[in-house]
Tab-separated table of C-alpha atoms in Angstrom:
chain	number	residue	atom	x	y	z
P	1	UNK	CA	-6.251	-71.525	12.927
P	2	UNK	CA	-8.969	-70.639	9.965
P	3	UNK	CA	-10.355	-68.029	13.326
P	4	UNK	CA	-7.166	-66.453	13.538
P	5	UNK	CA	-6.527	-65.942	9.769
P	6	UNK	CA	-9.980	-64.348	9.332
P	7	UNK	CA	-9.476	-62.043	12.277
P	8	UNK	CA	-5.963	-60.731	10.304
P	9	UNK	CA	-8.129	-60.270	7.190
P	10	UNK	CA	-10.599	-58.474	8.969
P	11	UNK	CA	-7.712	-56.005	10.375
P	12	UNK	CA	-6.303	-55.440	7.241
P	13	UNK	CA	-9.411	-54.715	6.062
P	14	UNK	CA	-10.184	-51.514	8.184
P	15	UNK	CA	-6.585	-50.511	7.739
P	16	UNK	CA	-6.518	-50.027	3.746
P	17	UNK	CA	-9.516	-47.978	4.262
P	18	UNK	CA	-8.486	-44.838	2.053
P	19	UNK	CA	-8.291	-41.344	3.911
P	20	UNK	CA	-11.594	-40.290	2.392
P	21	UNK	CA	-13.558	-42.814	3.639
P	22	UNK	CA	-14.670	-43.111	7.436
P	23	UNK	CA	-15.893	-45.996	9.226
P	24	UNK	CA	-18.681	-45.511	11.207
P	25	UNK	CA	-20.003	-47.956	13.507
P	26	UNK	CA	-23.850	-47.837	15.055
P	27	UNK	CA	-24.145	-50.988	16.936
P	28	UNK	CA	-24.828	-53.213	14.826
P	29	UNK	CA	-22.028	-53.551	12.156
P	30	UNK	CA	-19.110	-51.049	10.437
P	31	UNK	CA	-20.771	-49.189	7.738
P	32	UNK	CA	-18.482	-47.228	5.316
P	33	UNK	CA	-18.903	-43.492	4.317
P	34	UNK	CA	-17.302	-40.647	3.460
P	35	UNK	CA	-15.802	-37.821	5.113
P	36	UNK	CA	-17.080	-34.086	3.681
P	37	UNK	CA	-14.404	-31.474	2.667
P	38	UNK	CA	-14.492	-28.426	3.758
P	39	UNK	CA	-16.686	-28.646	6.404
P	40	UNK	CA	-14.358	-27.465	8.874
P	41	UNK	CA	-14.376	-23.850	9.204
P	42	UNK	CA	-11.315	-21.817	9.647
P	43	UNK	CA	-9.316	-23.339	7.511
P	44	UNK	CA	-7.781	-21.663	4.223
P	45	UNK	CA	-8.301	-23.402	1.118
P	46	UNK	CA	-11.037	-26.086	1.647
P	47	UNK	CA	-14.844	-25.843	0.783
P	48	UNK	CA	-15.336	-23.191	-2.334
P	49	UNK	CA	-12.461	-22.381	-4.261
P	50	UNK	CA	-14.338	-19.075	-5.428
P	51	UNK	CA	-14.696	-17.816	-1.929
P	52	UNK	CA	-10.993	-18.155	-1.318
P	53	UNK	CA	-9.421	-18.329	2.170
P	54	UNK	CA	-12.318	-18.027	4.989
P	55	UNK	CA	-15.083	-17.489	2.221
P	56	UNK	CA	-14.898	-13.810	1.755
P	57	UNK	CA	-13.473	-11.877	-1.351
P	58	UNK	CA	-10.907	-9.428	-0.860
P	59	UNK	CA	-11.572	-5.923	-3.091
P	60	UNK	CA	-9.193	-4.543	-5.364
P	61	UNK	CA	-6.472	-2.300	-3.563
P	62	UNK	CA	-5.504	0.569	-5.702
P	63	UNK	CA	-1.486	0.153	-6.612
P	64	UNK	CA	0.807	3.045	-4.843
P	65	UNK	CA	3.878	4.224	-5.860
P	66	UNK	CA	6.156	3.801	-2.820
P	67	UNK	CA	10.028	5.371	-2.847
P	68	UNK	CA	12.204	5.234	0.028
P	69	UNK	CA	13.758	8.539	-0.019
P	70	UNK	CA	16.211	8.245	2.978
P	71	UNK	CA	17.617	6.211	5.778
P	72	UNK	CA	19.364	7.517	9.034
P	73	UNK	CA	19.991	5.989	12.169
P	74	UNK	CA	18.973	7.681	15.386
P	75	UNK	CA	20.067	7.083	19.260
P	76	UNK	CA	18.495	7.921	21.982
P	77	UNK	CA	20.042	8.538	24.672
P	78	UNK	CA	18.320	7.016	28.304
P	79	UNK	CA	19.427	6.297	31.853
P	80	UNK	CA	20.301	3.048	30.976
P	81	UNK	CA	22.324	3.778	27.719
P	82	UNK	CA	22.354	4.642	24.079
P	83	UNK	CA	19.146	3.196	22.111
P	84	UNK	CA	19.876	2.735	18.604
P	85	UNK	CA	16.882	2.839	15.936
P	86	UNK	CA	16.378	3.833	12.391
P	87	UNK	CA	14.055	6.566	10.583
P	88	UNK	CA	12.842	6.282	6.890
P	89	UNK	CA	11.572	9.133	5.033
P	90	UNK	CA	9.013	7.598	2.555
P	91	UNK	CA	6.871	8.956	-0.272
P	92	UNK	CA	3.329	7.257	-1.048
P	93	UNK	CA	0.912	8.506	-4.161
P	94	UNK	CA	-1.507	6.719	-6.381
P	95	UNK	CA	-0.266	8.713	-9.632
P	96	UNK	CA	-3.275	10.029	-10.010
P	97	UNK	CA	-3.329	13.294	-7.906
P	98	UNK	CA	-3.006	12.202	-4.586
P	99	UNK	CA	0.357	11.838	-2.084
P	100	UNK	CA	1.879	11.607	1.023
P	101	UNK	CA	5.053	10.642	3.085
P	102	UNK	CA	5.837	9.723	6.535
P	103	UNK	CA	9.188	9.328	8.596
P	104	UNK	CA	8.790	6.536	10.886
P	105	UNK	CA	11.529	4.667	13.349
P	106	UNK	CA	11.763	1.473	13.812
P	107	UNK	CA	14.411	-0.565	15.756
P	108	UNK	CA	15.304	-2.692	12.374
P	109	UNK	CA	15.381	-0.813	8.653
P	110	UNK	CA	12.337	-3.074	6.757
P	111	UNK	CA	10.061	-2.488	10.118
P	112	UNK	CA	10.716	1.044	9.603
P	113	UNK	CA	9.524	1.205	6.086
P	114	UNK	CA	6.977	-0.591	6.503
P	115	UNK	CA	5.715	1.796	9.155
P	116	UNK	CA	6.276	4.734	7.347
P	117	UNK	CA	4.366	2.943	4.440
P	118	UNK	CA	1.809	2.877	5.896
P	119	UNK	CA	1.539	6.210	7.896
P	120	UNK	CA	1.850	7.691	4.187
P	121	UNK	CA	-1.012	5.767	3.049
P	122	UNK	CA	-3.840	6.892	5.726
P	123	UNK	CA	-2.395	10.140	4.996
P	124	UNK	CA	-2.951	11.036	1.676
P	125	UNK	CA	-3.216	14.968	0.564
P	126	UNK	CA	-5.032	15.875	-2.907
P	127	UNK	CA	-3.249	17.789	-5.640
P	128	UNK	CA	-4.844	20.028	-8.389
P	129	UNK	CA	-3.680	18.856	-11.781
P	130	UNK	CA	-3.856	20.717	-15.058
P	131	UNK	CA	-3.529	17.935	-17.349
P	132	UNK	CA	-0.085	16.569	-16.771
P	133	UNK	CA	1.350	19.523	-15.157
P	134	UNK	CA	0.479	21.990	-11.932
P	135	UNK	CA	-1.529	24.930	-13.208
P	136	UNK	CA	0.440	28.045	-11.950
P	137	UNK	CA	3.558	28.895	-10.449
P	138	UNK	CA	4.224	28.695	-6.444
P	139	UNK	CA	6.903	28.246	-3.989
P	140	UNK	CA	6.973	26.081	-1.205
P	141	UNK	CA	8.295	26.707	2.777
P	142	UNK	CA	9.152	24.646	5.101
P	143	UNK	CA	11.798	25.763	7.965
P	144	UNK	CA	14.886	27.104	5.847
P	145	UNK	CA	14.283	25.120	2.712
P	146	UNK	CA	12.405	26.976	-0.510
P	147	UNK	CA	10.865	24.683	-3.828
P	148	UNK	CA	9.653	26.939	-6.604
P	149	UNK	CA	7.626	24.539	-8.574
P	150	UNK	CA	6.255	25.788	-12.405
P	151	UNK	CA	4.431	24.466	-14.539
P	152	UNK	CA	5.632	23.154	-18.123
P	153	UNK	CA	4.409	22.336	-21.509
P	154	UNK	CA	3.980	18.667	-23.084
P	155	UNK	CA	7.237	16.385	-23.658
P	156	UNK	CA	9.746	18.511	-20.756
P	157	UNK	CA	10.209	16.072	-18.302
P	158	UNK	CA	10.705	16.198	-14.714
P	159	UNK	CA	13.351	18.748	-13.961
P	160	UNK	CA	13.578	18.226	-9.953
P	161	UNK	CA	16.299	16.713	-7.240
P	162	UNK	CA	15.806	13.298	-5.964
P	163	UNK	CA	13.043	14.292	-3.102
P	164	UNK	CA	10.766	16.542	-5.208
P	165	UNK	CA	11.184	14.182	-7.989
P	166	UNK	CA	9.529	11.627	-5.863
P	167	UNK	CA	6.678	13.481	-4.716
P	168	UNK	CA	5.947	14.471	-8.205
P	169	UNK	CA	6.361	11.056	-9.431
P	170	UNK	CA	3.702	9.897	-6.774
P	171	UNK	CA	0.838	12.406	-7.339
P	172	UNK	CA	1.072	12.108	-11.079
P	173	UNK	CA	2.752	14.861	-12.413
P	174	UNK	CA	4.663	14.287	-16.180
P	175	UNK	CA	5.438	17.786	-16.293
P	176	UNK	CA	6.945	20.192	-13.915
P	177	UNK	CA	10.174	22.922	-13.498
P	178	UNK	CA	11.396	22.988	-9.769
P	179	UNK	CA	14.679	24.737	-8.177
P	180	UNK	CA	15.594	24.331	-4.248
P	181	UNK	CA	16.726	27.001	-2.755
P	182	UNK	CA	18.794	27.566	0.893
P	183	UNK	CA	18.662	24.408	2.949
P	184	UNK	CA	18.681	20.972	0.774
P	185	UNK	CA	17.702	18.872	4.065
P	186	UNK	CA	15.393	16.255	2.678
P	187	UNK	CA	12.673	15.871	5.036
P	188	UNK	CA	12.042	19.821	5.005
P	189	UNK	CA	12.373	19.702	0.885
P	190	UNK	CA	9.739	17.154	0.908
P	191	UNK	CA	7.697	19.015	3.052
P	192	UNK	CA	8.061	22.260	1.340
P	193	UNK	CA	6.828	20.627	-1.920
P	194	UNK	CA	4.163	19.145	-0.041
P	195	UNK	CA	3.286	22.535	0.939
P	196	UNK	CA	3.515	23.910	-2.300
P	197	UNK	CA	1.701	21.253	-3.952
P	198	UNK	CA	-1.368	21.784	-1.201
P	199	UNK	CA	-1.832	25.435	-1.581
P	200	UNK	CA	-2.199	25.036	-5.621
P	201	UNK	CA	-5.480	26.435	-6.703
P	202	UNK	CA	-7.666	24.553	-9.521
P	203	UNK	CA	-8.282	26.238	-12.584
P	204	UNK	CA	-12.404	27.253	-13.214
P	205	UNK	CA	-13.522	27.751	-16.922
P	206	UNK	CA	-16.233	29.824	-16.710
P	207	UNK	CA	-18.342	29.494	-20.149
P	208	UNK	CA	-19.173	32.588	-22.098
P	209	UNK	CA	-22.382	33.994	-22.146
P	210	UNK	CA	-24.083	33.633	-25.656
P	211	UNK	CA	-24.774	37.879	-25.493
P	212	UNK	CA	-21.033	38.524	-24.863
P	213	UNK	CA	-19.648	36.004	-28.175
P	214	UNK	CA	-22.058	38.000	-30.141
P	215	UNK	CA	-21.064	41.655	-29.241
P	216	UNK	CA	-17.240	40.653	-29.595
């Protein structure tokens, strides 16, 4: 009987080991250690907590502006039927001179956008800024639609429709007159400002040479 009761100790013994703990046994008796965390690779959120998940630091992504200018749902028509899908016509910039858009399709709305979000972003144009403004008038084609675009002093605003608004708003500009003219279709209006917006020329100050100040 005192066999059997010491056996049952024994058991319940190993078994209230605590999770940390292994038991390890060489041959010639259980000795007790402990189990290493982190050790295991692969998995997020053991080992270093400065590393992070798989021990490498992610760099800082610069912030977009993303707005989702329009929605419309496509078919395609195939041997077997109508295909239904979605386009979205989105407008990427960092604010600080640099835009883009993208109209993707996608069978479901959010994987559309999220295409077209990221088309935008690995295709980023640079703008010429003056400030807060563009620095000199231009119009923009594309197809049937026309964007005059001109520049404007401090404290005016954005005076544009929804989709040059947008592109503005993206590439940074505080300050800007724009009309449409003919078609109002808003892919080709974004486009057209695009196109305005690309062709812009950067204004050079040229010093004055010292001979010149004194003669005048």
């Amino acid at each position: 009987m005192t066999k059997l009761n010491d056996d049952k100790l024994d058991k319940t013994k190993k078994r209230s080991v605590s999770s940390d703990e292994v038991i390890k046994d060489d041959g010639k008796g259980a000795v007790k250690g402990t189990r290493r965390r982190g050790s295991r690779r692969g998995r997020p959120g053991e080992g270093d907590d400065e590393a992070g998940a798989g021990g490498h630091k992610k760099p800082d992504e610069p912030e977009f502006i993303e707005q989702v200018i329009a929605i419309n749902r496509v078919t395609k028509v195939t041997k077997g039927g109508k295909k239904l899908a979605f386009s979205a016509l989105v407008v990427v910039g960092d604010g600080k001179g640099r835009v883009g858009f993208a109209l993707e399709k996608a069978a479901e709305v959010a994987i559309a956008i999220r295409k077209s979000m990221g088309v935008a972003k690995r295709n980023l144009m640079v703008v010429a800024l003056r400030g807060t403004t563009i620095p000199h008038e231009i119009i923009g084609r594309c197809g049937a639609s026309r964007v005059l675009l001109k520049p404007a002093g401090d404290g005016t605003g954005v005076i544009a429709a929804g989709p040059v608004r947008a592109v503005c708003d993206g590439a940074g500009i505080r300050n800007i007159l724009s009309k449409c003219h003919r078609s109002n279709n808003p892919i080709n209006v974004v486009k057209a400002t695009l196109d305005g917006l690309k062709r812009l020329k950067s204004v050079k100050t040229t010093p004055i040479p010292e001979t010149q100040q004194r003669e005048s």
